[in-house]
Short mmCIF file of C-alpha atoms (C1' of nucleotides) in Angstrom, two decimals:
data_model
loop_
_atom_site.label_atom_id
_atom_site.label_comp_id
_atom_site.label_asym_id
_atom_site.label_seq_id
_atom_site.Cartn_x
_atom_site.Cartn_y
_atom_site.Cartn_z
CA VAL G 1 38.72 -86.78 21.19
CA THR G 2 39.70 -89.62 23.44
CA ASP G 3 41.59 -87.77 26.17
CA PRO G 4 40.51 -84.45 27.66
CA ASP G 5 44.18 -83.50 28.00
CA LEU G 6 44.56 -83.85 24.24
CA PRO G 7 41.85 -81.80 22.61
CA TRP G 8 43.32 -82.59 19.19
CA PRO G 9 45.37 -85.49 17.97
CA GLU G 10 49.06 -85.38 18.85
CA ILE G 11 51.33 -84.29 16.05
CA ASP G 12 53.47 -86.99 14.60
CA VAL G 13 57.01 -86.26 13.47
CA PRO G 14 58.29 -88.93 11.07
CA ALA G 15 61.58 -90.46 12.21
CA ASP G 16 63.66 -89.25 9.27
CA HIS G 17 62.42 -85.71 9.64
CA ALA G 18 62.95 -85.86 13.39
CA ARG G 19 66.66 -86.40 12.88
CA ALA G 20 66.98 -83.45 10.50
CA LEU G 21 64.84 -81.33 12.77
CA SER G 22 66.75 -81.99 15.95
CA ALA G 23 70.07 -81.50 14.17
CA TRP G 24 68.88 -78.15 12.90
CA LEU G 25 67.29 -76.98 16.13
CA HIS G 26 70.35 -77.86 18.18
CA ALA G 27 72.76 -76.29 15.70
CA GLN G 28 70.66 -73.17 15.38
CA HIS G 29 70.16 -72.78 19.11
CA GLY G 30 73.77 -73.59 19.91
CA VAL G 31 75.13 -71.01 17.50
CA GLN G 32 72.64 -68.49 18.82
CA VAL G 33 73.72 -69.01 22.43
CA VAL G 34 77.43 -68.82 21.62
CA GLN G 35 76.87 -65.68 19.60
CA ALA G 36 74.92 -64.04 22.42
CA SER G 37 77.68 -64.93 24.86
CA ILE G 38 80.47 -63.56 22.69
CA SER G 39 78.46 -60.47 21.91
CA ALA G 40 77.78 -59.74 25.58
CA ARG G 41 81.44 -60.13 26.52
CA MET G 42 82.56 -57.90 23.65
CA GLU G 43 80.10 -55.25 24.69
CA ALA G 44 81.28 -55.43 28.30
CA GLU G 45 85.04 -55.71 27.80
CA ALA G 46 85.63 -53.80 24.59
CA GLY G 47 82.58 -51.54 24.45
CA CYS G 48 81.95 -52.71 20.92
CA GLY G 49 79.43 -54.95 19.25
CA LEU G 50 80.22 -58.14 17.38
CA ALA G 51 79.46 -56.66 13.98
CA GLU G 52 81.79 -53.73 14.60
CA HIS G 53 84.66 -56.06 15.40
CA GLN G 54 84.00 -58.23 12.37
CA ALA G 55 84.11 -55.13 10.17
CA LEU G 56 87.41 -53.97 11.66
CA PHE G 57 88.79 -57.48 11.28
CA ARG G 58 87.81 -57.78 7.63
CA LEU G 59 89.16 -54.35 6.80
CA ALA G 60 92.44 -55.08 8.58
CA HIS G 61 92.91 -58.15 6.41
CA ALA G 62 91.85 -56.53 3.16
CA PRO G 63 94.44 -55.13 0.75
CA GLN G 64 95.21 -51.52 1.68
CA HIS G 65 92.88 -51.95 4.64
CA ARG G 66 90.02 -50.90 2.45
CA MET G 67 86.83 -52.43 1.01
CA SER G 68 83.92 -51.14 -1.05
CA MET G 69 80.62 -50.96 0.80
CA LEU G 70 79.12 -53.79 -1.21
CA ARG G 71 82.04 -56.13 -0.65
CA LEU G 72 82.00 -55.33 3.03
CA ALA G 73 78.27 -55.99 3.23
CA ASP G 74 78.84 -59.30 1.53
CA ALA G 75 81.68 -60.26 3.86
CA LEU G 76 79.51 -59.51 6.87
CA ALA G 77 76.40 -61.24 5.50
CA ALA G 78 74.52 -57.96 5.81
CA SER G 79 72.36 -55.94 3.43
CA PRO G 80 73.80 -52.89 1.68
CA SER G 81 71.86 -50.58 3.95
CA GLY G 82 73.04 -52.53 6.96
CA ALA G 83 76.62 -51.95 5.87
CA THR G 84 75.98 -48.25 5.41
CA ARG G 85 74.69 -47.95 8.93
CA LEU G 86 77.40 -50.07 10.47
CA VAL G 87 80.13 -48.01 8.80
CA GLU G 88 78.32 -44.90 9.97
CA ARG G 89 78.82 -46.03 13.56
CA LEU G 90 82.48 -46.83 12.94
CA VAL G 91 83.07 -43.43 11.34
CA ARG G 92 81.48 -41.78 14.34
CA ARG G 93 84.03 -43.55 16.53
CA GLY G 94 86.87 -42.49 14.27
CA TRP G 95 87.80 -46.08 13.44
CA VAL G 96 86.98 -45.85 9.73
CA VAL G 97 86.80 -43.16 7.06
CA ARG G 98 84.83 -43.12 3.82
CA GLU G 99 86.70 -42.52 0.58
CA GLN G 100 85.59 -42.37 -3.01
CA PRO G 101 88.11 -43.77 -5.47
CA PRO G 102 88.73 -41.05 -8.10
CA GLU G 103 88.52 -43.59 -10.95
CA ASN G 104 84.94 -44.55 -10.02
CA ARG G 105 83.11 -42.04 -7.94
CA ARG G 106 79.99 -44.19 -7.69
CA GLN G 107 81.87 -46.39 -5.27
CA THR G 108 82.54 -45.69 -1.62
CA ASP G 109 85.32 -47.42 0.25
CA ALA G 110 85.48 -47.94 3.96
CA VAL G 111 89.10 -47.43 5.03
CA LEU G 112 90.53 -48.38 8.40
CA THR G 113 92.13 -45.48 10.29
CA GLU G 114 95.16 -45.67 12.55
CA ASP G 115 92.79 -45.44 15.52
CA GLY G 116 90.68 -48.25 14.12
CA TYR G 117 93.74 -50.40 13.67
CA GLN G 118 94.82 -49.75 17.25
CA ALA G 119 91.28 -50.37 18.54
CA LEU G 120 91.28 -53.75 16.81
CA LEU G 121 94.70 -54.71 18.10
CA ARG G 122 94.38 -53.52 21.66
CA ARG G 123 90.68 -53.72 22.44
CA THR G 124 88.36 -55.67 20.21
CA ARG G 125 90.60 -58.50 19.10
CA PRO G 126 91.84 -59.50 22.56
CA ALA G 127 88.28 -59.45 23.91
CA TYR G 128 87.02 -61.40 20.92
CA HIS G 129 89.79 -63.95 21.22
CA ARG G 130 89.09 -64.53 24.92
CA ALA G 131 85.33 -64.74 24.36
CA LEU G 132 85.63 -67.11 21.41
CA THR G 133 88.00 -69.38 23.29
CA GLU G 134 85.89 -69.62 26.42
CA SER G 135 82.44 -69.60 24.82
CA PHE G 136 83.24 -71.82 21.87
CA SER G 137 86.55 -73.54 21.26
CA ALA G 138 87.07 -74.70 24.83
CA LEU G 139 83.80 -76.64 24.60
CA LEU G 140 84.76 -78.66 21.53
CA THR G 141 87.46 -81.04 20.38
CA PRO G 142 89.75 -80.22 17.42
CA ARG G 143 87.85 -82.84 15.50
CA GLU G 144 84.55 -81.12 16.16
CA LEU G 145 86.01 -77.77 15.13
CA ALA G 146 87.09 -79.31 11.85
CA ASP G 147 83.63 -80.86 11.41
CA LEU G 148 81.96 -77.50 11.92
CA HIS G 149 84.29 -75.87 9.42
CA ARG G 150 83.47 -78.48 6.81
CA ILE G 151 79.73 -78.60 7.47
CA GLY G 152 79.46 -74.82 7.49
CA ARG G 153 81.25 -74.66 4.16
CA LYS G 154 78.88 -77.25 2.68
CA LEU G 155 75.86 -75.29 3.81
CA LEU G 156 77.26 -72.08 2.36
CA ALA G 157 78.15 -73.78 -0.91
CA GLY G 158 74.66 -75.24 -1.15
CA HIS G 159 73.28 -71.72 -1.02
CA ASP G 160 75.87 -70.29 -3.41
CA ALA G 161 77.06 -68.17 -0.53
CA TYR G 162 80.59 -69.49 -0.30
CA ASP G 163 83.03 -66.87 -1.43
CA GLU G 164 86.62 -68.11 -1.51
CA HIS G 165 87.90 -64.60 -1.22
CA ARG G 166 85.88 -63.91 1.86
CA TYR G 167 88.03 -66.32 3.86
CA ALA G 168 91.54 -65.13 3.52
CA ALA G 169 95.07 -66.35 4.02
CA TRP G 170 94.93 -66.69 7.78
CA GLU G 171 92.59 -69.63 7.67
CA HIS G 172 94.35 -71.72 5.07
CA ARG G 173 97.04 -73.02 7.38
CA PRO G 174 98.42 -76.51 7.34
CA PRO G 175 96.75 -78.54 10.10
CA ALA G 176 98.69 -78.68 13.35
CA ALA G 177 100.60 -81.85 14.19
CA ASP G 178 98.29 -82.63 17.11
CA ASP G 179 95.14 -82.33 15.04
CA PRO G 180 93.48 -85.77 14.98
CA ALA G 181 91.23 -84.79 12.03
CA VAL M 1 106.50 -49.04 7.20
CA THR M 2 108.19 -51.06 4.50
CA ASP M 3 105.47 -51.22 1.86
CA PRO M 4 103.23 -48.31 0.91
CA ASP M 5 100.39 -50.78 0.39
CA LEU M 6 100.68 -51.83 4.02
CA PRO M 7 100.61 -48.71 6.14
CA TRP M 8 100.65 -50.85 9.30
CA PRO M 9 102.03 -54.29 9.97
CA GLU M 10 99.84 -57.16 8.83
CA ILE M 11 97.83 -58.84 11.53
CA ASP M 12 98.97 -62.28 12.47
CA VAL M 13 96.47 -64.96 13.40
CA PRO M 14 98.12 -67.78 15.36
CA ALA M 15 97.49 -71.19 13.85
CA ASP M 16 95.54 -72.65 16.75
CA HIS M 17 93.27 -69.65 16.90
CA ALA M 18 92.84 -69.70 13.14
CA ARG M 19 91.28 -73.14 13.34
CA ALA M 20 88.82 -72.10 16.04
CA LEU M 21 88.07 -68.89 14.19
CA SER M 22 87.36 -70.43 10.83
CA ALA M 23 85.23 -73.15 12.44
CA TRP M 24 83.18 -70.50 14.21
CA LEU M 25 82.86 -68.16 11.24
CA HIS M 26 81.77 -70.94 8.90
CA ALA M 27 79.31 -72.39 11.39
CA GLN M 28 77.88 -69.00 12.22
CA HIS M 29 77.59 -67.92 8.61
CA GLY M 30 76.22 -71.26 7.48
CA VAL M 31 73.49 -71.28 10.10
CA GLN M 32 72.67 -67.68 9.26
CA VAL M 33 72.28 -68.44 5.56
CA VAL M 34 70.12 -71.51 6.13
CA GLN M 35 67.96 -69.60 8.56
CA ALA M 36 67.49 -66.74 6.11
CA SER M 37 66.53 -69.20 3.40
CA ILE M 38 63.99 -71.06 5.53
CA SER M 39 62.61 -67.80 6.82
CA ALA M 40 62.11 -66.39 3.34
CA ARG M 41 60.35 -69.53 2.12
CA MET M 42 58.08 -69.60 5.15
CA GLU M 43 57.16 -65.98 4.63
CA ALA M 44 56.40 -66.61 0.96
CA GLU M 45 54.59 -69.96 1.18
CA ALA M 46 52.92 -69.81 4.57
CA GLY M 47 52.72 -66.07 5.17
CA CYS M 48 54.30 -66.60 8.55
CA GLY M 49 57.68 -65.93 10.08
CA LEU M 50 60.03 -68.54 11.46
CA ALA M 51 59.48 -67.52 15.08
CA GLU M 52 55.71 -67.79 14.70
CA HIS M 53 56.01 -71.34 13.42
CA GLN M 54 58.40 -72.34 16.19
CA ALA M 55 55.94 -71.05 18.76
CA LEU M 56 53.04 -72.99 17.24
CA PHE M 57 55.22 -76.07 17.07
CA ARG M 58 56.32 -75.87 20.70
CA LEU M 59 52.77 -75.25 21.88
CA ALA M 60 51.43 -78.14 19.84
CA HIS M 61 53.88 -80.48 21.53
CA ALA M 62 53.38 -79.12 25.03
CA PRO M 63 50.96 -80.79 27.45
CA GLN M 64 47.47 -79.38 26.97
CA HIS M 65 48.87 -77.31 24.10
CA ARG M 66 49.76 -74.63 26.60
CA MET M 67 52.90 -72.99 28.00
CA SER M 68 53.61 -70.14 30.38
CA MET M 69 55.13 -67.06 28.79
CA LEU M 70 58.48 -67.58 30.48
CA ARG M 71 58.77 -71.20 29.45
CA LEU M 72 57.83 -70.28 25.91
CA ALA M 73 60.42 -67.50 25.85
CA ASP M 74 63.00 -69.99 27.06
CA ALA M 75 62.06 -72.56 24.45
CA LEU M 76 62.38 -69.98 21.70
CA ALA M 77 65.64 -68.49 23.02
CA ALA M 78 63.92 -65.12 23.26
CA SER M 79 63.61 -62.54 26.00
CA PRO M 80 60.42 -62.32 28.07
CA SER M 81 59.39 -59.17 26.25
CA GLY M 82 60.13 -60.84 22.94
CA ALA M 83 57.75 -63.63 23.88
CA THR M 84 55.08 -61.17 24.87
CA ARG M 85 55.24 -59.47 21.50
CA LEU M 86 55.40 -62.68 19.54
CA VAL M 87 52.32 -64.05 21.29
CA GLU M 88 50.65 -60.71 20.65
CA ARG M 89 51.04 -61.30 16.91
CA LEU M 90 49.73 -64.85 17.22
CA VAL M 91 46.71 -63.70 19.21
CA ARG M 92 45.98 -61.11 16.56
CA ARG M 93 45.88 -63.93 13.99
CA GLY M 94 43.60 -66.00 16.21
CA TRP M 95 46.14 -68.80 16.50
CA VAL M 96 46.68 -68.46 20.23
CA VAL M 97 44.76 -67.18 23.25
CA ARG M 98 46.05 -65.94 26.59
CA GLU M 99 44.77 -67.57 29.75
CA GLN M 100 45.56 -67.01 33.40
CA PRO M 101 45.52 -70.18 35.51
CA PRO M 102 43.16 -69.51 38.47
CA GLU M 103 45.60 -71.06 40.94
CA ASN M 104 48.30 -68.52 40.10
CA ARG M 105 47.07 -65.37 38.46
CA ARG M 106 50.56 -63.92 38.09
CA GLN M 107 51.16 -66.38 35.31
CA THR M 108 49.91 -66.10 31.75
CA ASP M 109 49.65 -69.13 29.52
CA ALA M 110 49.70 -69.07 25.76
CA VAL M 111 47.20 -71.67 24.55
CA LEU M 112 46.93 -72.96 21.01
CA THR M 113 43.51 -72.48 19.43
CA GLU M 114 41.82 -74.81 16.99
CA ASP M 115 42.69 -72.35 14.22
CA GLY M 116 46.30 -72.29 15.38
CA TYR M 117 46.43 -76.07 15.33
CA GLN M 118 45.03 -76.15 11.81
CA ALA M 119 47.40 -73.40 10.67
CA LEU M 120 50.33 -75.43 11.96
CA LEU M 121 49.14 -78.64 10.33
CA ARG M 122 48.06 -77.28 6.99
CA ARG M 123 50.22 -74.22 6.42
CA THR M 124 53.28 -73.62 8.49
CA ARG M 125 54.48 -77.16 9.09
CA PRO M 126 54.38 -78.30 5.47
CA ALA M 127 56.20 -75.16 4.35
CA TYR M 128 58.74 -75.53 7.14
CA HIS M 129 59.29 -79.17 6.34
CA ARG M 130 59.91 -78.46 2.67
CA ALA M 131 62.19 -75.52 3.42
CA LEU M 132 64.20 -77.42 6.02
CA THR M 133 64.65 -80.37 3.72
CA GLU M 134 65.81 -78.36 0.73
CA SER M 135 67.80 -75.69 2.54
CA PHE M 136 69.41 -77.93 5.13
CA SER M 137 69.05 -81.68 5.30
CA ALA M 138 69.49 -82.30 1.58
CA LEU M 139 72.93 -80.68 1.79
CA LEU M 140 74.28 -82.94 4.52
CA THR M 141 74.84 -86.63 5.18
CA PRO M 142 73.11 -88.46 8.06
CA ARG M 143 76.48 -88.54 9.76
CA GLU M 144 76.81 -84.78 9.53
CA LEU M 145 73.30 -84.31 10.88
CA ALA M 146 74.21 -86.45 13.87
CA ASP M 147 77.41 -84.45 14.36
CA LEU M 148 75.51 -81.20 14.37
CA HIS M 149 73.05 -82.56 16.89
CA ARG M 150 75.83 -83.60 19.21
CA ILE M 151 77.96 -80.47 18.79
CA GLY M 152 74.96 -78.21 19.26
CA ARG M 153 74.07 -80.03 22.44
CA LYS M 154 77.61 -79.63 23.75
CA LEU M 155 77.57 -75.91 23.08
CA LEU M 156 74.23 -75.53 24.81
CA ALA M 157 75.39 -77.61 27.78
CA GLY M 158 78.54 -75.51 28.06
CA HIS M 159 76.36 -72.45 28.47
CA ASP M 160 73.91 -74.12 30.85
CA ALA M 161 71.31 -73.61 28.18
CA TYR M 162 70.44 -77.22 27.54
CA ASP M 163 67.01 -77.98 28.85
CA GLU M 164 66.11 -81.66 28.58
CA HIS M 165 62.45 -80.84 28.64
CA ARG M 166 62.73 -78.41 25.79
CA TYR M 167 63.41 -81.21 23.39
CA ALA M 168 60.49 -83.53 23.60
CA ALA M 169 59.55 -87.05 22.71
CA TRP M 170 59.66 -86.65 18.95
CA GLU M 171 63.40 -86.32 18.86
CA HIS M 172 64.31 -89.23 21.07
CA ARG M 173 63.73 -91.89 18.47
CA PRO M 174 65.85 -94.95 18.02
CA PRO M 175 68.26 -94.33 15.13
CA ALA M 176 67.07 -95.59 11.78
CA ALA M 177 68.57 -98.80 10.42
CA ASP M 178 70.29 -96.96 7.56
CA ASP M 179 71.90 -94.41 9.84
CA PRO M 180 75.67 -94.90 9.67
CA ALA M 181 76.27 -92.84 12.83
"C1'" DG U 1 69.45 -47.18 -18.05
"C1'" DA U 2 72.43 -49.76 -14.64
"C1'" DA U 3 75.85 -49.85 -10.79
"C1'" DG U 4 76.77 -48.39 -6.20
"C1'" DA U 5 75.37 -46.42 -2.21
"C1'" DT U 6 72.23 -44.01 0.93
"C1'" DT U 7 67.71 -42.79 3.09
"C1'" DG U 8 62.87 -43.50 4.94
"C1'" DA U 9 59.45 -46.41 6.65
"C1'" DG U 10 58.35 -50.39 8.95
"C1'" DT U 11 59.35 -54.31 11.89
"C1'" DA U 12 61.66 -56.97 15.39
"C1'" DT U 13 64.30 -57.26 19.53
"C1'" DT U 14 66.38 -55.86 23.70
"C1'" DC U 15 67.03 -53.56 28.52
"C1'" DA U 16 65.12 -51.17 32.16
"C1'" DA U 17 61.13 -49.70 34.43
"C1'" DT U 18 56.46 -50.79 35.82
"C1'" DC U 19 52.46 -53.22 37.15
"C1'" DT U 20 50.08 -57.10 39.38
"C1'" DT U 21 49.70 -61.04 42.25
"C1'" DG U 22 51.53 -64.02 45.84
"C1'" DC I 1 59.71 -57.96 48.61
"C1'" DA I 2 59.88 -61.73 44.69
"C1'" DA I 3 57.79 -63.92 40.64
"C1'" DG I 4 55.69 -63.32 36.25
"C1'" DA I 5 54.49 -60.58 32.67
"C1'" DT I 6 53.98 -56.32 30.07
"C1'" DT I 7 55.27 -51.63 28.36
"C1'" DG I 8 58.38 -47.69 26.77
"C1'" DA I 9 62.52 -46.20 24.85
"C1'" DA I 10 66.32 -47.26 22.15
"C1'" DT I 11 68.78 -49.96 18.81
"C1'" DA I 12 69.42 -52.68 14.72
"C1'" DC I 13 67.97 -54.53 10.49
"C1'" DT I 14 65.45 -55.00 6.07
"C1'" DC I 15 62.88 -53.63 1.77
"C1'" DA I 16 61.67 -50.24 -1.43
"C1'" DA I 17 62.55 -45.81 -3.19
"C1'" DT I 18 65.97 -42.33 -4.32
"C1'" DC I 19 70.14 -40.12 -5.61
"C1'" DT I 20 74.57 -39.93 -8.02
"C1'" DT I 21 77.80 -41.39 -11.36
"C1'" DC I 22 79.05 -44.10 -15.32
#
DNA sequence: GAAGATTGAGTATTCAATCTTG
DNA sequence: CAAGATTGAATACTCAATCTTC
């Protein structure tokens, strides 16, 4: 011990690891902060959590506005029990109903109701759109948005978590004319 | 209603919003998946959660290996009560002790113990390093790592959440010679 | 027995209220 | 009263066990 302020040797972070580490810490923290911001605004303006909106959104874009519990869990990156409990909350609000397909009664589908559809259109989606714009897109350039899309997809693919079907028609648009990417 | 399969009109996602949305969803999901992977490996190999390691790491790099509860909470993007409970777990393991500075007895400092320092060096840091490398850095190019660093910093700055002091000396290295960024 | 979903127990995390010191 | 920290109540989430249907 050479310095009383340093009871043990300082920890060294090798340069190559430092770059990976700071990239990860910033990305992780940045996403966390944006998510907290969006979540808070959703709660305040739409009286609805982020996960609830995501579920409504996925259901609205699914064929027949319906998904099995397992597919929904997968789409929301949640566990099966997490999906059960989320849908429970949505049913309580009248935004979703459970249905068992007669041809396979092991399965349970979450089906969007008329009220759920209206809640998405008039309450949760506008609030989400505003929050996402102000808390996220307004802070970045189109190029950076494209980078995030690509990098996120690489990370998901590297963990065998990229499901083509999870990201539907609305995101496979031709790039806009003013997109420098 | 024109099609029985579509009880309500399909939802349209405007093209400009679609780009922001898919960037956000991929980034969010990607970070989530990487975090889950690192967390699982830490739990398995080091018997220690991600948050516990982050706390040890921050303390080890803080002057005197000590931080006030509020500064620690801030560094970990947690609430004050979250920090209290996290430190509680670390104290129970003998990795940290609480100390009240005599000059201001309102404040409580979390101080790394010798055992905590050894746990970081021998257990949690090696596991974290391996997990981060395999679950994150190996999947991306140096350029993409630099992009993430920059984009994350912009997001944090946009939310007034970027604290210069939070990111210490180890990450302000000159770029390596082979870094194309 | 396996697929699909739900439930119970345990843990983590937050907000609001409280306690202590300045 | 304000700053700093902790506690209680409530919520959300996961893993393992269970139940139902094929």
